[in-house]
Coordinates of C-alpha atoms and ligand atoms in Angstrom, one line a residue:
M1 CA 205.4 74.5 -121.0
T2 CA 202.2 75.3 -119.0
D3 CA 199.0 73.6 -120.0
A4 CA 196.7 76.4 -121.4
S5 CA 193.7 75.3 -119.4
T6 CA 195.6 75.4 -116.1
A7 CA 197.8 78.5 -116.6
P8 CA 197.2 80.9 -113.7
A9 CA 195.8 84.3 -114.7
V10 CA 198.6 86.2 -113.1
A11 CA 199.3 88.9 -115.6
N12 CA 197.5 92.3 -115.7
I13 CA 198.8 93.1 -119.2
G14 CA 200.2 91.2 -122.2
V15 CA 202.3 92.0 -125.2
V16 CA 202.1 90.1 -128.5
G17 CA 205.0 90.6 -130.9
L18 CA 208.4 90.7 -129.4
A19 CA 210.6 92.2 -132.0
V20 CA 212.4 95.5 -131.3
M21 CA 209.4 97.6 -130.2
G22 CA 207.4 94.9 -128.5
S23 CA 210.2 93.5 -126.4
N24 CA 211.2 97.0 -125.2
L25 CA 207.6 98.0 -124.5
A26 CA 207.2 94.7 -122.5
R27 CA 210.3 95.6 -120.5
N28 CA 209.0 99.1 -119.8
L29 CA 205.7 97.7 -118.6
A30 CA 207.4 95.1 -116.4
S31 CA 209.6 97.8 -114.8
R32 CA 206.5 99.6 -113.4
E33 CA 205.2 98.9 -110.0
G34 CA 202.3 96.5 -109.9
N35 CA 202.6 95.2 -113.5
T36 CA 203.0 91.5 -114.3
V37 CA 203.5 91.1 -118.0
A38 CA 202.5 88.1 -120.2
V39 CA 204.6 87.9 -123.4
F40 CA 203.9 86.0 -126.7
N41 CA 205.5 85.9 -130.1
R42 CA 204.5 83.9 -133.1
S43 CA 207.9 82.2 -133.3
R44 CA 209.1 80.9 -129.9
D45 CA 212.7 82.0 -130.1
K46 CA 212.0 85.7 -129.5
T47 CA 209.9 84.8 -126.4
D48 CA 212.7 82.6 -125.0
L49 CA 215.4 85.1 -125.7
L50 CA 213.5 88.0 -124.0
V51 CA 212.6 85.9 -121.0
S52 CA 216.1 84.5 -120.6
E53 CA 217.9 87.9 -121.1
H54 CA 215.6 89.7 -118.7
P55 CA 214.9 87.6 -115.6
E56 CA 214.4 90.8 -113.6
A57 CA 211.2 91.5 -115.6
E58 CA 209.6 88.3 -114.3
F59 CA 207.7 87.9 -117.6
V60 CA 205.0 85.3 -117.9
P61 CA 205.8 83.6 -121.2
A62 CA 203.1 82.0 -123.4
Y63 CA 203.6 79.8 -126.4
S64 CA 200.1 79.8 -127.9
Y65 CA 197.2 82.3 -128.0
E66 CA 195.2 80.1 -125.7
E67 CA 197.9 80.1 -123.1
F68 CA 198.4 83.8 -123.5
A69 CA 194.7 84.4 -122.8
A70 CA 194.8 82.1 -119.8
T71 CA 197.7 83.9 -118.2
L72 CA 195.9 87.3 -118.3
A73 CA 193.6 88.4 -115.5
K74 CA 190.1 89.7 -116.6
P75 CA 189.3 92.0 -118.2
R76 CA 192.3 90.9 -120.3
T77 CA 194.4 93.7 -121.8
A78 CA 196.9 92.9 -124.6
I79 CA 199.1 95.2 -126.7
I80 CA 199.9 94.1 -130.2
M81 CA 203.3 95.2 -131.5
V82 CA 203.7 93.4 -134.9
K83 CA 204.4 94.4 -138.4
A84 CA 201.5 96.7 -139.5
G85 CA 199.1 95.3 -142.0
A86 CA 198.2 91.6 -142.5
A87 CA 200.2 90.6 -139.4
T88 CA 198.0 92.9 -137.3
D89 CA 194.8 91.4 -138.8
A90 CA 196.1 87.9 -138.2
V91 CA 196.9 88.6 -134.5
I92 CA 193.5 90.4 -133.9
T93 CA 191.7 87.4 -135.4
A94 CA 193.6 85.0 -133.2
L95 CA 193.0 87.1 -130.0
T96 CA 189.3 87.6 -130.7
E97 CA 189.0 83.8 -130.7
V98 CA 190.4 83.4 -127.2
F99 CA 189.4 86.7 -125.6
E100 CA 185.9 87.5 -124.1
P101 CA 183.6 90.5 -124.2
G102 CA 185.0 93.3 -122.1
D103 CA 188.6 92.4 -122.8
I104 CA 190.8 95.0 -124.5
I105 CA 193.0 94.6 -127.6
V106 CA 195.4 97.5 -128.2
D107 CA 197.2 97.8 -131.6
G108 CA 200.4 99.7 -130.8
G109 CA 201.8 99.3 -134.4
N110 CA 201.9 101.9 -137.1
A111 CA 198.5 101.1 -138.6
L112 CA 196.8 103.2 -141.2
F113 CA 194.0 105.0 -139.3
T114 CA 191.3 103.7 -141.8
D115 CA 192.4 100.2 -141.0
T116 CA 192.0 101.0 -137.3
I117 CA 188.5 102.3 -138.0
R118 CA 187.7 99.1 -139.8
R119 CA 189.2 96.9 -137.1
E120 CA 187.5 98.7 -134.3
K121 CA 184.1 98.2 -136.0
A122 CA 184.7 94.5 -136.6
V123 CA 186.1 93.8 -133.1
R124 CA 183.2 95.7 -131.4
E125 CA 180.8 93.1 -132.8
T126 CA 182.4 90.6 -130.5
G127 CA 182.0 92.7 -127.4
I128 CA 185.8 93.1 -127.1
N129 CA 187.2 96.6 -127.0
F130 CA 189.7 97.5 -129.7
V131 CA 192.1 100.5 -129.3
G132 CA 194.4 101.7 -132.0
A133 CA 197.3 103.5 -130.2
G134 CA 200.0 105.4 -132.0
I135 CA 203.4 104.9 -130.2
S136 CA 206.3 107.1 -131.0
G137 CA 209.9 107.2 -129.8
G138 CA 211.4 104.2 -131.5
E139 CA 213.3 101.5 -129.6
E140 CA 214.5 103.8 -126.8
G141 CA 211.2 105.4 -126.3
A142 CA 209.5 102.0 -126.1
L143 CA 211.9 101.1 -123.3
T144 CA 212.1 104.3 -121.3
G145 CA 208.9 106.1 -122.1
P146 CA 207.2 106.7 -125.5
S147 CA 204.7 109.3 -126.4
I148 CA 201.4 107.4 -126.7
M149 CA 198.4 108.4 -128.8
P150 CA 195.5 106.0 -128.1
G151 CA 192.1 106.1 -129.8
G152 CA 189.3 103.6 -129.1
P153 CA 186.2 103.6 -126.9
D154 CA 185.9 105.6 -123.6
E155 CA 185.2 102.4 -121.7
S156 CA 188.7 100.9 -122.5
W157 CA 190.4 104.1 -121.3
V158 CA 189.3 103.4 -117.7
T159 CA 191.5 100.2 -117.6
L160 CA 194.1 101.3 -120.1
G161 CA 194.6 104.9 -119.0
P162 CA 196.5 104.1 -115.8
I163 CA 198.7 101.5 -117.5
L164 CA 199.6 103.7 -120.4
R165 CA 200.2 106.7 -118.1
S166 CA 202.6 104.5 -116.1
I167 CA 204.8 103.7 -119.1
A168 CA 204.6 107.0 -121.1
A169 CA 207.4 109.6 -121.3
V170 CA 207.1 112.4 -118.8
A171 CA 207.1 116.0 -120.0
P172 CA 209.3 118.5 -118.2
D173 CA 206.3 119.7 -116.2
G174 CA 205.7 116.1 -114.9
E175 CA 202.7 115.3 -117.2
P176 CA 202.7 111.9 -118.8
C177 CA 202.8 112.0 -122.6
V178 CA 199.6 110.2 -123.2
T179 CA 196.0 111.3 -123.7
H180 CA 192.8 109.6 -125.0
V181 CA 193.0 111.3 -128.4
G182 CA 189.4 110.3 -129.6
H183 CA 187.4 107.4 -130.8
D184 CA 188.3 104.6 -133.2
G185 CA 191.1 105.7 -135.6
A186 CA 191.9 109.1 -133.9
G187 CA 195.1 107.9 -132.2
H188 CA 196.6 106.4 -135.3
F189 CA 195.5 109.5 -137.3
V190 CA 197.4 111.8 -134.9
K191 CA 200.4 109.4 -135.0
M192 CA 200.4 109.5 -138.8
V193 CA 200.4 113.4 -138.8
H194 CA 203.2 113.3 -136.1
N195 CA 205.3 111.3 -138.5
G196 CA 204.4 113.7 -141.4
I197 CA 205.6 116.6 -139.3
E198 CA 208.7 114.6 -138.5
Y199 CA 209.4 114.3 -142.2
A200 CA 209.1 118.0 -142.7
D201 CA 211.3 118.8 -139.6
M202 CA 214.0 116.5 -140.8
Q203 CA 214.0 117.8 -144.4
L204 CA 214.2 121.4 -143.1
I205 CA 217.2 120.6 -140.9
A206 CA 218.8 118.8 -143.8
E207 CA 218.3 121.8 -146.1
A208 CA 219.7 124.1 -143.4
Y209 CA 222.8 121.9 -143.2
D210 CA 223.3 121.8 -147.0
L211 CA 223.0 125.6 -147.4
I212 CA 225.4 126.3 -144.6
R213 CA 227.9 123.8 -145.8
R214 CA 227.8 124.9 -149.4
G215 CA 227.6 128.6 -148.6
T216 CA 230.3 128.8 -145.9
G217 CA 232.5 125.8 -146.6
K218 CA 232.3 124.8 -143.0
T219 CA 233.0 121.1 -142.2
P220 CA 230.3 118.8 -140.8
A221 CA 232.0 118.9 -137.4
E222 CA 231.9 122.7 -137.5
I223 CA 228.2 122.7 -138.5
A224 CA 227.6 120.2 -135.6
D225 CA 228.7 123.1 -133.4
V226 CA 226.2 125.4 -135.1
F227 CA 223.3 122.9 -134.4
A228 CA 224.5 122.4 -130.8
E229 CA 224.3 126.1 -130.4
W230 CA 220.9 126.3 -132.0
N231 CA 219.7 123.6 -129.6
T232 CA 220.1 126.1 -126.7
G233 CA 217.5 128.5 -128.1
E234 CA 214.0 128.5 -129.7
L235 CA 214.9 125.6 -132.0
E236 CA 215.7 123.3 -129.0
S237 CA 214.5 119.8 -130.0
Y238 CA 215.5 116.1 -130.2
L239 CA 216.0 116.3 -133.9
I240 CA 218.4 119.3 -133.7
E241 CA 220.3 117.5 -130.9
I242 CA 220.8 114.3 -132.9
T243 CA 221.7 116.2 -136.0
A244 CA 224.7 117.6 -134.2
E245 CA 225.6 114.1 -133.1
V246 CA 225.3 112.7 -136.6
L247 CA 227.3 115.5 -138.2
R248 CA 230.1 115.1 -135.6
Q249 CA 230.4 111.3 -136.3
V250 CA 233.6 110.2 -138.0
D251 CA 233.6 107.0 -140.1
A252 CA 236.0 104.5 -138.5
A253 CA 236.8 102.9 -141.8
T254 CA 237.8 106.0 -143.9
G255 CA 238.3 108.7 -141.3
Q256 CA 235.8 110.8 -143.3
P257 CA 232.7 112.5 -141.7
L258 CA 230.1 109.7 -141.6
V259 CA 227.6 112.0 -143.4
D260 CA 229.9 112.0 -146.4
V261 CA 230.1 108.3 -146.8
I262 CA 226.3 107.6 -146.2
L263 CA 224.5 107.1 -149.6
D264 CA 222.4 110.1 -150.2
Q265 CA 219.1 108.2 -150.8
A266 CA 216.6 108.6 -148.0
G267 CA 214.3 105.8 -147.2
A268 CA 210.7 105.9 -145.9
K269 CA 208.3 103.5 -144.4
G270 CA 205.1 105.2 -145.7
T271 CA 203.7 107.3 -142.9
G272 CA 204.8 110.5 -144.6
A273 CA 203.0 109.4 -147.8
W274 CA 199.9 108.5 -145.8
T275 CA 199.9 112.0 -144.2
V276 CA 200.1 113.6 -147.7
Q277 CA 197.5 111.3 -149.3
T278 CA 195.1 111.9 -146.4
A279 CA 195.7 115.6 -146.6
L280 CA 194.9 115.6 -150.3
S281 CA 191.6 113.8 -149.7
L282 CA 190.7 116.2 -146.9
G283 CA 191.7 119.2 -149.1
V284 CA 194.3 120.4 -146.5
P285 CA 197.5 122.0 -147.9
V286 CA 200.4 120.3 -146.1
S287 CA 202.9 121.5 -148.6
G288 CA 205.9 121.4 -146.3
I289 CA 205.2 117.8 -145.4
A290 CA 204.6 116.9 -149.0
E291 CA 207.8 118.5 -150.2
A292 CA 209.7 116.6 -147.5
T293 CA 208.2 113.3 -148.6
F294 CA 208.8 114.0 -152.3
A295 CA 212.4 115.1 -151.5
R296 CA 213.0 111.6 -150.1
S297 CA 211.5 110.1 -153.3
L298 CA 213.7 112.4 -155.5
S299 CA 216.8 111.4 -153.6
S300 CA 216.0 107.7 -154.1
R301 CA 215.9 107.8 -157.9
P302 CA 219.5 107.3 -158.9
D303 CA 218.8 106.7 -162.6
Q304 CA 217.0 110.0 -163.0
R305 CA 219.5 111.8 -160.9
A306 CA 222.3 110.5 -163.1
A307 CA 220.4 111.7 -166.2
G308 CA 219.6 115.0 -164.6
A309 CA 223.2 115.6 -163.6
A310 CA 223.9 116.9 -167.1
L311 CA 221.4 119.8 -166.8
P312 CA 222.9 123.2 -166.3
G313 CA 222.9 125.2 -163.0
P314 CA 224.0 128.7 -162.3
D315 CA 227.5 129.8 -163.5
E316 CA 228.7 131.5 -160.4
E317 CA 230.1 129.7 -157.3
F318 CA 228.0 130.1 -154.2
E319 CA 229.9 131.8 -151.4
V320 CA 228.4 134.0 -148.8
A321 CA 230.1 137.2 -147.9
D322 CA 229.3 137.0 -144.1
A323 CA 229.2 133.4 -142.8
D324 CA 227.8 134.3 -139.4
A325 CA 225.0 136.5 -140.8
F326 CA 224.1 133.8 -143.3
I327 CA 224.0 131.2 -140.6
E328 CA 221.7 133.4 -138.6
D329 CA 219.4 133.9 -141.6
V330 CA 219.3 130.1 -142.1
R331 CA 218.4 129.6 -138.4
Q332 CA 215.5 132.1 -138.8
A333 CA 214.4 130.4 -142.1
L334 CA 214.4 127.1 -140.3
F335 CA 212.3 128.3 -137.4
A336 CA 209.8 130.0 -139.7
S337 CA 209.5 127.0 -142.0
K338 CA 209.1 124.8 -138.9
I339 CA 206.2 126.9 -137.7
V340 CA 204.6 126.4 -141.1
A341 CA 205.1 122.6 -140.9
Y342 CA 203.4 122.4 -137.5
S343 CA 200.7 124.7 -138.5
Q344 CA 199.9 122.6 -141.5
G345 CA 200.1 119.4 -139.5
F346 CA 197.6 120.6 -136.8
D347 CA 195.4 121.9 -139.6
E348 CA 195.3 118.3 -140.9
I349 CA 194.4 117.0 -137.4
R350 CA 191.6 119.6 -137.2
A351 CA 190.2 118.6 -140.6
G352 CA 190.5 114.9 -139.8
A353 CA 188.6 115.4 -136.5
E354 CA 185.9 117.2 -138.4
Q355 CA 185.6 114.6 -141.1
Y356 CA 185.6 111.6 -138.8
G357 CA 183.7 113.1 -135.9
W358 CA 186.5 113.0 -133.4
S359 CA 186.7 115.5 -130.6
I360 CA 190.4 116.1 -130.4
D361 CA 192.0 118.6 -128.0
L362 CA 194.8 120.1 -130.0
A363 CA 196.5 121.6 -126.9
A364 CA 196.6 118.1 -125.3
I365 CA 198.2 116.7 -128.5
S366 CA 201.0 119.2 -128.5
K367 CA 201.6 118.5 -124.8
I368 CA 201.9 114.7 -125.3
W369 CA 204.5 115.4 -128.0
R370 CA 206.8 117.2 -125.6
A371 CA 208.7 114.1 -124.6
G372 CA 209.2 110.5 -125.7
C373 CA 208.6 111.1 -129.4
I374 CA 210.8 112.1 -132.3
I375 CA 209.5 115.6 -132.8
R376 CA 209.8 116.5 -129.1
A377 CA 210.7 120.2 -128.8
Q378 CA 210.5 123.1 -126.5
F379 CA 208.4 124.8 -129.1
L380 CA 205.4 122.5 -128.4
N381 CA 204.8 124.4 -125.2
R382 CA 204.0 127.5 -127.3
I383 CA 201.6 125.4 -129.5
A384 CA 199.9 124.2 -126.3
D385 CA 199.6 127.8 -125.1
A386 CA 198.1 128.9 -128.4
Y387 CA 195.4 126.2 -128.5
G388 CA 194.9 126.6 -124.8
E389 CA 194.0 130.3 -125.3
A390 CA 192.0 129.8 -128.5
P391 CA 191.0 126.1 -129.0
D392 CA 189.1 126.9 -132.3
Q393 CA 191.7 129.1 -133.9
P394 CA 191.7 128.5 -137.6
L395 CA 195.4 129.0 -138.3
L396 CA 198.1 128.1 -135.7
M397 CA 200.8 130.2 -137.4
A398 CA 198.6 133.3 -136.9
A399 CA 198.5 132.9 -133.1
P400 CA 200.4 135.8 -131.5
Y401 CA 203.7 134.0 -130.6
F402 CA 204.1 132.4 -134.0
A403 CA 202.9 135.5 -135.9
D404 CA 205.5 137.5 -134.0
A405 CA 208.3 134.9 -134.8
L406 CA 207.3 134.9 -138.5
S407 CA 207.3 138.7 -138.6
R408 CA 210.8 138.7 -137.1
G409 CA 212.1 135.9 -139.4
Q410 CA 210.5 136.6 -142.7
A411 CA 213.1 138.9 -144.2
A412 CA 215.9 136.3 -143.4
W413 CA 213.7 133.5 -144.7
R414 CA 213.3 135.3 -148.1
R415 CA 217.0 136.0 -148.3
V416 CA 217.7 132.3 -147.8
V417 CA 215.2 131.1 -150.4
V418 CA 216.6 133.7 -152.9
A419 CA 220.2 132.6 -152.2
A420 CA 219.3 129.0 -152.6
A421 CA 217.5 129.6 -155.9
Q422 CA 220.4 131.7 -157.2
A423 CA 223.0 129.2 -156.1
G424 CA 221.0 126.2 -157.5
I425 CA 220.8 124.5 -154.2
P426 CA 217.5 122.6 -153.8
S427 CA 215.5 123.9 -150.8
P428 CA 212.0 122.5 -151.5
A429 CA 210.8 122.6 -147.9
F430 CA 212.1 126.1 -147.2
S431 CA 210.7 127.5 -150.4
S432 CA 207.3 125.8 -150.3
S433 CA 206.8 126.8 -146.7
L434 CA 207.5 130.4 -147.7
A435 CA 205.1 130.1 -150.6
Y436 CA 202.4 128.8 -148.3
Y437 CA 203.1 131.7 -145.9
D438 CA 202.7 134.2 -148.7
G439 CA 199.6 132.4 -150.0
I440 CA 197.8 132.3 -146.7
R441 CA 198.5 136.0 -146.1
A442 CA 197.6 137.2 -149.6
E443 CA 194.7 139.6 -149.8
R444 CA 193.8 138.3 -153.3
L445 CA 195.0 135.1 -155.0
P446 CA 195.1 134.3 -158.7
A447 CA 192.5 131.6 -157.9
A448 CA 190.1 134.1 -159.5
L449 CA 191.8 133.4 -162.9
V450 CA 191.7 129.6 -162.3
Q451 CA 187.9 130.0 -161.7
G452 CA 187.6 131.9 -165.0
Q453 CA 189.5 129.2 -166.8
R454 CA 187.4 126.4 -165.2
D455 CA 184.2 128.3 -166.2
F456 CA 185.6 128.7 -169.8
F457 CA 186.4 125.1 -170.5
G458 CA 184.0 123.3 -168.2
A459 CA 181.2 125.7 -167.4
H460 CA 182.1 125.1 -163.7
T461 CA 180.7 128.6 -162.8
Y462 CA 182.1 131.2 -160.4
K463 CA 181.0 133.5 -157.6
R464 CA 181.4 137.2 -157.7
I465 CA 182.9 139.5 -155.0
D466 CA 180.2 142.1 -155.3
K467 CA 176.9 140.1 -155.2
P468 CA 175.6 136.7 -154.1
G469 CA 174.8 133.9 -156.5
T470 CA 176.6 131.6 -159.0
F471 CA 177.5 132.8 -162.4
H472 CA 178.6 131.5 -165.8
T473 CA 179.8 133.4 -168.8
L474 CA 178.6 132.3 -172.2
W475 CA 182.1 132.0 -173.6
S476 CA 181.2 130.6 -177.0
G477 CA 178.2 132.9 -177.4
D478 CA 178.1 136.6 -176.9
R479 CA 180.2 136.4 -173.7
T480 CA 177.4 137.8 -171.5
E481 CA 177.2 136.6 -167.9
V482 CA 174.2 134.5 -166.8
E483 CA 173.2 133.5 -163.3
A484 CA 173.7 129.7 -163.1
E485 CA 172.7 126.9 -160.8
D486 CA 175.8 125.5 -159.1
T487 CA 175.3 122.0 -160.4
H488 CA 178.5 121.4 -162.3
Ligands
NBP1 P1 208.3 94.5 -137.1 O1 207.5 95.6 -137.7 O2 209.6 94.2 -137.7 O3 207.4 93.2 -136.9 C1 208.0 92.0 -136.5 C2 207.0 91.3 -135.5 O4 205.8 91.0 -136.2 C3 207.6 90.0 -135.0 O5 207.3 89.8 -133.7 C4 206.9 89.0 -135.9 O6 206.8 87.7 -135.4 C5 205.5 89.6 -136.0 N1 204.6 89.0 -137.0 C6 204.7 89.1 -138.3 BR1 206.0 89.9 -139.3 N2 203.7 88.4 -139.0 C7 203.0 87.9 -138.0 C8 201.8 87.1 -137.9 N3 201.2 86.8 -139.1 N4 201.3 86.7 -136.7 C9 201.9 87.1 -135.6 N5 203.0 87.9 -135.6 C10 203.6 88.3 -136.7 O7 208.6 94.9 -135.5 P2 209.0 96.3 -134.8 O8 210.0 97.0 -135.6 O9 209.2 95.9 -133.4 O10 207.7 97.1 -134.9 C11 206.4 96.7 -134.4 C12 205.3 97.7 -134.7 O11 205.7 99.0 -134.1 C13 205.2 98.0 -136.2 O12 203.8 98.1 -136.5 C14 206.0 99.2 -136.4 O13 205.5 100.0 -137.5 C15 205.7 100.0 -135.1 N6 206.6 101.0 -134.7 C16 208.0 100.8 -134.9 C17 208.9 101.8 -134.5 C18 210.3 101.5 -134.7 O14 211.1 102.5 -134.4 N7 210.8 100.3 -135.1 C19 208.4 102.9 -134.0 C20 207.1 103.1 -133.8 C21 206.2 102.1 -134.2 P3 208.0 86.6 -135.8 O15 209.1 86.9 -134.8 O16 207.3 85.3 -135.5 O17 208.4 86.8 -137.2

C-alpha cells in the first residue's frame, strides 16, 4: 500500500464507489485517451477485484480517502457512484475533509434533486465545487457511454465538460450526450423526469402487448415480431427493441415464454414516485407518468389482487375481428400516448426550471437523450426540432409534428381505449393519456362547476368569464353575488 503522504498525484479523475455503476464508469474513463483514473471503494475487496480484473485500465488504487486525494492531480475531480442517500452524504463529508478549494466532487448517483441543492449549498461553503450529475444507461451505458445530465456551477463545467464529453454516449449525428443542464440540482431534476418518462414508456408498451395478446391470441414470440416491425418506424427506440427481445425469450427450465413465468409484480426504485410527487407540488399534470407509477404499485399488492379477483368483469370474450387492423390501432394509440408522456415530462422540466431558477435548454435535453439512456428514441429528434423552432412553446404536443401525429392517431387511440374498457383490460396509461389530450384541447371544462362547489362550501370565490374581479355568491343568504377580495 502506498503511503498517503507520498502517493504521486498522477490521476486526472477519480471514482469513489466501485459497485456495478462505478466500476463500469471507471473502466469507461480509463479507456479514453489521456485519462488516468484513481479508484476507491469503502470496502477494499471491490477495489482489488476491479484492479486485478482490468490491468489494461492501469487504475491507480487507493485504500483511504487521504490516499485517494493524494493520487489526484489538482484541481482534483472525483465522481461518486454509491448508493443514493446516506452513503452519498458520508462520502461527501469524507471527501470535503481531504479535498481543497477549487476541487470538484461529482455525485453521479440517483440523488433526489432537493438533496443535491442542499449538498451543493453546504459544499460551496468549503470552496469545493459540487456537481450533481444524473447518469442514465445502466451498467452497459456506464461502460460504453451513458447519457449524462450534470448540474452544478459553471466553473466546474470548464474542467468537467471535456471529461464527461469524452465518456458520454454519442448521438447518431456525432454529438456527445451530455450538456450542462443548469445550476445545483438541475441535472438530477432532469434525470428524475427522464426516469418518470421511462416508467410511462414502459407501461404503455406493456399495455400494448397485453391488448394485442388478449385481443388477437398471438403468442409472445409472435408479438415480438410485431414490436420488431414497429421498431423500424416512428416508434423506433431502445425500449421497443428490448421488448421484442424479452418477448422472444424462452424459459430454459419450463420451455414456456419467459414473460409467462415471471411474477407479474413490477418493482420500482423510487424515481417514478419522485417525479410524480414533484409534479404534484409544482401543479403539473403528469398523469401518464403517475398512472404508470401507480400501475406498478397495483401490480405489487397480491393480497388486494386476490381479493379483487372475485369482482365481476364483462360477460363477453374479447376477440377482435381484424387482428392486423387492431394491431395498427394499438400502434397508433401507443405513439399518441407516448407523445403525451413526453409532453408532460418536458412540461415538468419547464415548471421545475421556473420554480428553481434554472435556465434549461429543452432542445438540448432532448438531444442528450438520443443515445446512452433508457428512453433513447428516434422521436427525440422531433422534440429537439420542436423546441429548436419555438423554445418557449407552452405545450410540446401542440407543436406541428406532434399535433399532426395526434390528429392522425386519435381515432385509433379512442377505439383502443373503448375496446380495452369494454373487454375489461386495464389500460391506465393509454386511457389517462387520452383523457389528458381531451382535457387540454377542451374549449370549456367542468372546472367551472368545481369553482362553484368550492365557493359554496368554503367561500373560495370565483372569477367570471364576462368581467374582471373576484366574486362570491351568498349561498346561505339571498344567493346574490357580491364582489369579493380574493383572500380565501
Ligand atoms: P449501489 O447503489 O448498490 O451502491 C453500492 C456502493 O455504495 C458500494 O460501492 C458501497 O460500498 C457503497 N457505499 C454504501 Br452502500 N455505503 C457507503 C458508505 N457509507 N460510504 C462509502 N461507500 C458506501 O451501487 P450501483 O448499483 O453501482 O449504483 C451506484 C449509483 O448509481 C446509485 O446511486 C444508483 O442509484 C445509481 N444508478 C444506478 C443505475 C443502475 O442501473 N444500477 C443506473 C443509474 C444510476 P461497499 O462496497 O463498501 O459496500
